[in-house]
Tab-separated table of C-alpha atoms in Angstrom:
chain	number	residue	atom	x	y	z
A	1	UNK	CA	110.239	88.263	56.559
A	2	UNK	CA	107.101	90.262	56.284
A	3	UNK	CA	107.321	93.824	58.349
A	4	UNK	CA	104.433	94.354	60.989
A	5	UNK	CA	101.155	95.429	60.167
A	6	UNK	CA	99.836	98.562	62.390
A	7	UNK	CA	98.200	96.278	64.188
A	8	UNK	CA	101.149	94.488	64.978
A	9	UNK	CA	102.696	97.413	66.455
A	10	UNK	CA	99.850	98.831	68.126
A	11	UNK	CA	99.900	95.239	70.136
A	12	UNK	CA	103.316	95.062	70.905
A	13	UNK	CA	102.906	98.635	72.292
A	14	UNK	CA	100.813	97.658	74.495
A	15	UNK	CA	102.058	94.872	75.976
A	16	UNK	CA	105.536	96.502	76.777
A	17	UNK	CA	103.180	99.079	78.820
A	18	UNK	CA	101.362	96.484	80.278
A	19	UNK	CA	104.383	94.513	81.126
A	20	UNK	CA	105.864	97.690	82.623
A	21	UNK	CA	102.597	98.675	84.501
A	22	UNK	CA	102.625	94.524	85.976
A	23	UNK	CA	106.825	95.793	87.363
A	24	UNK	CA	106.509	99.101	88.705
A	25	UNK	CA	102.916	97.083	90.951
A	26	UNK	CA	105.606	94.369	92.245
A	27	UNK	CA	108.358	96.546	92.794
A	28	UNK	CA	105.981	98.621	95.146
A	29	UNK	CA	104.933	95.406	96.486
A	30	UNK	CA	108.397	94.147	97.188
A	31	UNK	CA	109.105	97.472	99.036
A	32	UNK	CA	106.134	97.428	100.998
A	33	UNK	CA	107.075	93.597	102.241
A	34	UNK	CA	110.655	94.102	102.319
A	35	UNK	CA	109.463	97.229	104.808
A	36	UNK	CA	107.513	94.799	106.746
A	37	UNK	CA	110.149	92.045	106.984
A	38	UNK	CA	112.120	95.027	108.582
A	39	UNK	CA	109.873	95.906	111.734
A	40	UNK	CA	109.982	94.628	115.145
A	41	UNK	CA	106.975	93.441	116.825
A	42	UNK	CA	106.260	96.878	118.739
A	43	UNK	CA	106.434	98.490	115.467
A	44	UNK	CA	103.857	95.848	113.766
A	45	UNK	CA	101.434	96.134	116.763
A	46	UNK	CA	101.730	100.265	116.460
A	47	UNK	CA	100.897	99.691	112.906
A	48	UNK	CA	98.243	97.398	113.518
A	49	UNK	CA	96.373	100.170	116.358
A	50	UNK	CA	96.971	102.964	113.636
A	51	UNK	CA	94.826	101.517	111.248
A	52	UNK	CA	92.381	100.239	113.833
A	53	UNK	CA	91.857	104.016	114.575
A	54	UNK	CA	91.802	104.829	110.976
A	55	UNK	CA	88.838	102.371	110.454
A	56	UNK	CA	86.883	103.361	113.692
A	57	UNK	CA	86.987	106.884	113.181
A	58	UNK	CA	85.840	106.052	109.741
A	59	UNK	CA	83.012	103.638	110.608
A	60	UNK	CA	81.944	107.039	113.030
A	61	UNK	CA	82.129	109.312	110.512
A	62	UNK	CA	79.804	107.327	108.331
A	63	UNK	CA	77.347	106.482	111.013
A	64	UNK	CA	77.431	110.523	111.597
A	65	UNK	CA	76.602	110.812	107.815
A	66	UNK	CA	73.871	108.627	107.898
A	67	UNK	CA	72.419	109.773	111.094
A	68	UNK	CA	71.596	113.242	109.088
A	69	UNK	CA	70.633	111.748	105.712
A	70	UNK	CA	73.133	110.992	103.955
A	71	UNK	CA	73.340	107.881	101.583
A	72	UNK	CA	70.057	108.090	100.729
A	73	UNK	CA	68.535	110.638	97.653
A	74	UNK	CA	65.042	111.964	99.528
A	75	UNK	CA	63.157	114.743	98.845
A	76	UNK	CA	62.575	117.737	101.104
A	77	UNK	CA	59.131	119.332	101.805
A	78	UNK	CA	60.078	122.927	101.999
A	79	UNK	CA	61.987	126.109	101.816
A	80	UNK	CA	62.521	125.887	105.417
A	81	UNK	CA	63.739	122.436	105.537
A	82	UNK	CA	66.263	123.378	102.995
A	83	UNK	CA	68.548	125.518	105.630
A	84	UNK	CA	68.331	123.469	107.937
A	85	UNK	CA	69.476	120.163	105.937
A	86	UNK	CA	72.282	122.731	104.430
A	87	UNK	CA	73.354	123.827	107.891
A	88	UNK	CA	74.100	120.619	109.154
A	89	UNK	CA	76.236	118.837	106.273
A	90	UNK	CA	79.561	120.102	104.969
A	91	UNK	CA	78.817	118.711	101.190
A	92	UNK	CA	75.458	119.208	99.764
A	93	UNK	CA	73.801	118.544	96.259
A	94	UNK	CA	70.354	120.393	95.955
A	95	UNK	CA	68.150	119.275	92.823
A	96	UNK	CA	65.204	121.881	92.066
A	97	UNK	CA	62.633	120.216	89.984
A	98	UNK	CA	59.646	120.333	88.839
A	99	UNK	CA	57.036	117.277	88.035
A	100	UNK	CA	56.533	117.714	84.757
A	101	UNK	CA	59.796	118.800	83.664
A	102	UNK	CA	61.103	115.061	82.052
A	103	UNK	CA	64.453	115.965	82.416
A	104	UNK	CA	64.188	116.247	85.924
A	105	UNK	CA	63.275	112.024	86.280
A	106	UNK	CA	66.443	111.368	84.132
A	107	UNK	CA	68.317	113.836	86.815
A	108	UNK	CA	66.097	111.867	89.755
A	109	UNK	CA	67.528	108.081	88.566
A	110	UNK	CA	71.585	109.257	88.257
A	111	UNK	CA	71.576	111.048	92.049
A	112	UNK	CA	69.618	107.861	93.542
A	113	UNK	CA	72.536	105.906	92.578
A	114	UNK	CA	75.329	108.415	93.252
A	115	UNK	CA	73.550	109.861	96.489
A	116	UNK	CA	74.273	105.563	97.969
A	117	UNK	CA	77.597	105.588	96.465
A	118	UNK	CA	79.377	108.984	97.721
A	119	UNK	CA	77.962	109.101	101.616
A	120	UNK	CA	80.151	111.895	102.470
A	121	UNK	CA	77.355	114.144	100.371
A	122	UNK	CA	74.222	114.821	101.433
A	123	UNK	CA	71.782	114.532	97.964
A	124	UNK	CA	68.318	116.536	98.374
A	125	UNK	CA	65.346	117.452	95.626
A	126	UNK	CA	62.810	120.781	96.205
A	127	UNK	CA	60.160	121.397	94.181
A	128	UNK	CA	61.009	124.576	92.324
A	129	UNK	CA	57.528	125.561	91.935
A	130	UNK	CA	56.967	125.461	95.727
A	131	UNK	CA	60.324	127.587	96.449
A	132	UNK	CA	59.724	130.764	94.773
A	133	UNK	CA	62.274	132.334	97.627
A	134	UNK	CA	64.969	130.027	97.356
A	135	UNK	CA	64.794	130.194	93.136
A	136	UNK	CA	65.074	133.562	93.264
A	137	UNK	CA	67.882	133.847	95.726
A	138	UNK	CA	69.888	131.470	94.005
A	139	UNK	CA	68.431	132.306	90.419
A	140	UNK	CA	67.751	129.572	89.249
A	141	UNK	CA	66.222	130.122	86.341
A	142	UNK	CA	66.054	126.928	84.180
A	143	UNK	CA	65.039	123.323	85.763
A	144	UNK	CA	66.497	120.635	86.337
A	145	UNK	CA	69.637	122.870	87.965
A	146	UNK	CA	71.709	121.374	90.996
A	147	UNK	CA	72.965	123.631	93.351
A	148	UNK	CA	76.170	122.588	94.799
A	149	UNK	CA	76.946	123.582	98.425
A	150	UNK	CA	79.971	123.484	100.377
A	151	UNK	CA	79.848	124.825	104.439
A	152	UNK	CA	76.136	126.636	103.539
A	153	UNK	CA	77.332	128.359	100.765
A	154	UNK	CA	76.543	127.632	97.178
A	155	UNK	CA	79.729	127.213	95.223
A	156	UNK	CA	78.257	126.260	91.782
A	157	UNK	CA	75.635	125.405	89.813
A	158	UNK	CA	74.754	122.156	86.924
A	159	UNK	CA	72.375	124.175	84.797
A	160	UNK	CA	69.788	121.736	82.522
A	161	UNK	CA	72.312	119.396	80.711
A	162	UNK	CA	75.196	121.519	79.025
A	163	UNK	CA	78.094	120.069	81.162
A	164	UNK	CA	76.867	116.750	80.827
A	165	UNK	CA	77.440	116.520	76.965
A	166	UNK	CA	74.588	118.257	75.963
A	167	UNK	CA	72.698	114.807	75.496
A	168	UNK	CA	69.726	113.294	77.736
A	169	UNK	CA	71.475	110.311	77.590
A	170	UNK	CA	74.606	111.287	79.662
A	171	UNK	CA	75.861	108.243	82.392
A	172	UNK	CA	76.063	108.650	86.004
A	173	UNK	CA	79.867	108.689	85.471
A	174	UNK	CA	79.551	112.043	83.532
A	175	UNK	CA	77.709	113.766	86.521
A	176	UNK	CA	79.840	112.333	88.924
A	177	UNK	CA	82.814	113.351	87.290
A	178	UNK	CA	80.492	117.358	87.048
A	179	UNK	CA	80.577	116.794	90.619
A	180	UNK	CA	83.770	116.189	91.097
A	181	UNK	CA	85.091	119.546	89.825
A	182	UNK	CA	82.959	121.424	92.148
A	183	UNK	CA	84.910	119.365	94.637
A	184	UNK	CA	81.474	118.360	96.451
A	185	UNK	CA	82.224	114.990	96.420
A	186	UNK	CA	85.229	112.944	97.080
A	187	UNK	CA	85.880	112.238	92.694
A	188	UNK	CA	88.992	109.769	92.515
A	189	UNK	CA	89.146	109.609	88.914
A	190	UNK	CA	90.919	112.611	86.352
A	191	UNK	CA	89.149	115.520	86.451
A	192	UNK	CA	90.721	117.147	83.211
A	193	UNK	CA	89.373	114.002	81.388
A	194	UNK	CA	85.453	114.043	81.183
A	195	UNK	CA	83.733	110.826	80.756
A	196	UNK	CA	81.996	112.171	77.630
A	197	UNK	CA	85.266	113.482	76.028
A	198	UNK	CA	85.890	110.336	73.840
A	199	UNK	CA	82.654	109.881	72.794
A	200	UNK	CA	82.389	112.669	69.607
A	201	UNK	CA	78.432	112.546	69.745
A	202	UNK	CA	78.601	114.386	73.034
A	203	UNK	CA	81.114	117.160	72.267
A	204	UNK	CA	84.604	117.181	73.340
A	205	UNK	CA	84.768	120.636	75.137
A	206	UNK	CA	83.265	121.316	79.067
A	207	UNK	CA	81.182	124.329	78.674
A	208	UNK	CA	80.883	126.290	81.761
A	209	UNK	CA	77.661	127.285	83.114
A	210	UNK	CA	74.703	128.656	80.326
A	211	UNK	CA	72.765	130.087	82.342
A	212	UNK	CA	69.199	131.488	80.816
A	213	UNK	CA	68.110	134.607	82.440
A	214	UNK	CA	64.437	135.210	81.121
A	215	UNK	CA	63.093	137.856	84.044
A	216	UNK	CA	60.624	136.458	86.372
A	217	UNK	CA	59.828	132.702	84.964
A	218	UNK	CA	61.225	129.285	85.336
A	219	UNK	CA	62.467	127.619	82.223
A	220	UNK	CA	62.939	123.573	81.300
A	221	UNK	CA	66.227	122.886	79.988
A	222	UNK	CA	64.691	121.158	76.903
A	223	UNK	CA	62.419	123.966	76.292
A	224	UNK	CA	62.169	126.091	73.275
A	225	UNK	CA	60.961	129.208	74.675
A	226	UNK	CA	63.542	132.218	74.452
């Protein structure tokens, strides 16, 4: 009888952890039922108005999101606006751009989609050229950056594209998962494993923040200047 080839093994591996994954689900399931088949009808109907509250106050939460912008990625006119849309939203992602900075468009097309996704965040864009108070009060020195803000204080910064694999072609995934570690959004996937981590063309490693400091000018992130 031939032995088994790698492959072989590598298959059968996988279906014993599959098969085990498929038990542990219906042994929850047949606790959860089994829990079920145990209550009385008071206890069902308590159940029942506990998760009726859960949804409503949910449903009101959102509507209170959406009420003061959230769900939607929208530019804001000025410096002023800024505090204001800061003041009233727990979670906020700030992109400062600049028109002609290309980087900034591929920045513009991944918060459109995570800014509908991830409601509990407000997602805002200033142009950095029009908010030479705010740049210099957060220093932000090299565009696109994303200041991330948690109860009107900035917690963190995404500087250009160095914790997104260093690559313009990063997915939405990557900067939701850069999001995620700032805690800004609610992330339910791992934070210790980065999207771009198994993909050896983007680096394995998250860098923390690069920040350029060139006095007194405002650099693109796929600039050469130094």
């Amino acid at each position: 009888m031939a032995a088994d080839t790698p492959v072989d093994i590598l298959q059968k591996v996988l279906e014993n952890e599959i098969l085990q994954s498929t038990k542990v689900v219906e042994e929850h399931l047949d606790a959860e039922i089994q829990k079920l088949d145990q209550m009385d009808e008071d206890e069902l109907e308590r159940l029942k108005q506990r998760r009726l509250e859960a949804l409503k106050k949910s449903q009101q939460q959102k509507q209170e999101w959406l009420s003061k912008g959230h769900g939607e990625y929208r530019e804001i006119p000025s410096e002023r606006d800024f505090f204001q849309e800061v003041k009233e939203s727990k979670n906020v992602v700030c992109h400062f751009y600049r028109d002609t900075t290309f980087r900034c468009q591929i920045m513009d097309k991944h918060l459109t989609v995570l800014a509908k996704k991830h409601i509990e965040t407000k997602f805002l864009k200033l142009n950095a050229e029009k908010s030479p108070f705010l740049c210099e009060r957060l220093r932000i020195k090299v565009i696109p950056t994303l200041a991330l803000i948690r109860d009107g204080k900035t917690q963190d910064y995404v500087v250009g594209f160095t914790d997104l694999g260093n690559t313009d072609d990063f997915t939405t995934e990557t900067l939701e998962w850069r999001l995620g570690c700032a805690d800004v959004i609610n992330y339910s996937g791992n934070l210790m494993e980065p999207p771009f981590q198994s993909q050896k063309k983007y680096g394995t490693s998250f860098t923390k923040l690069d920040k350029k400091t060139i006095r007194g000018k405002i650099y693109d992130s796929d600039s050469d200047d130094d």
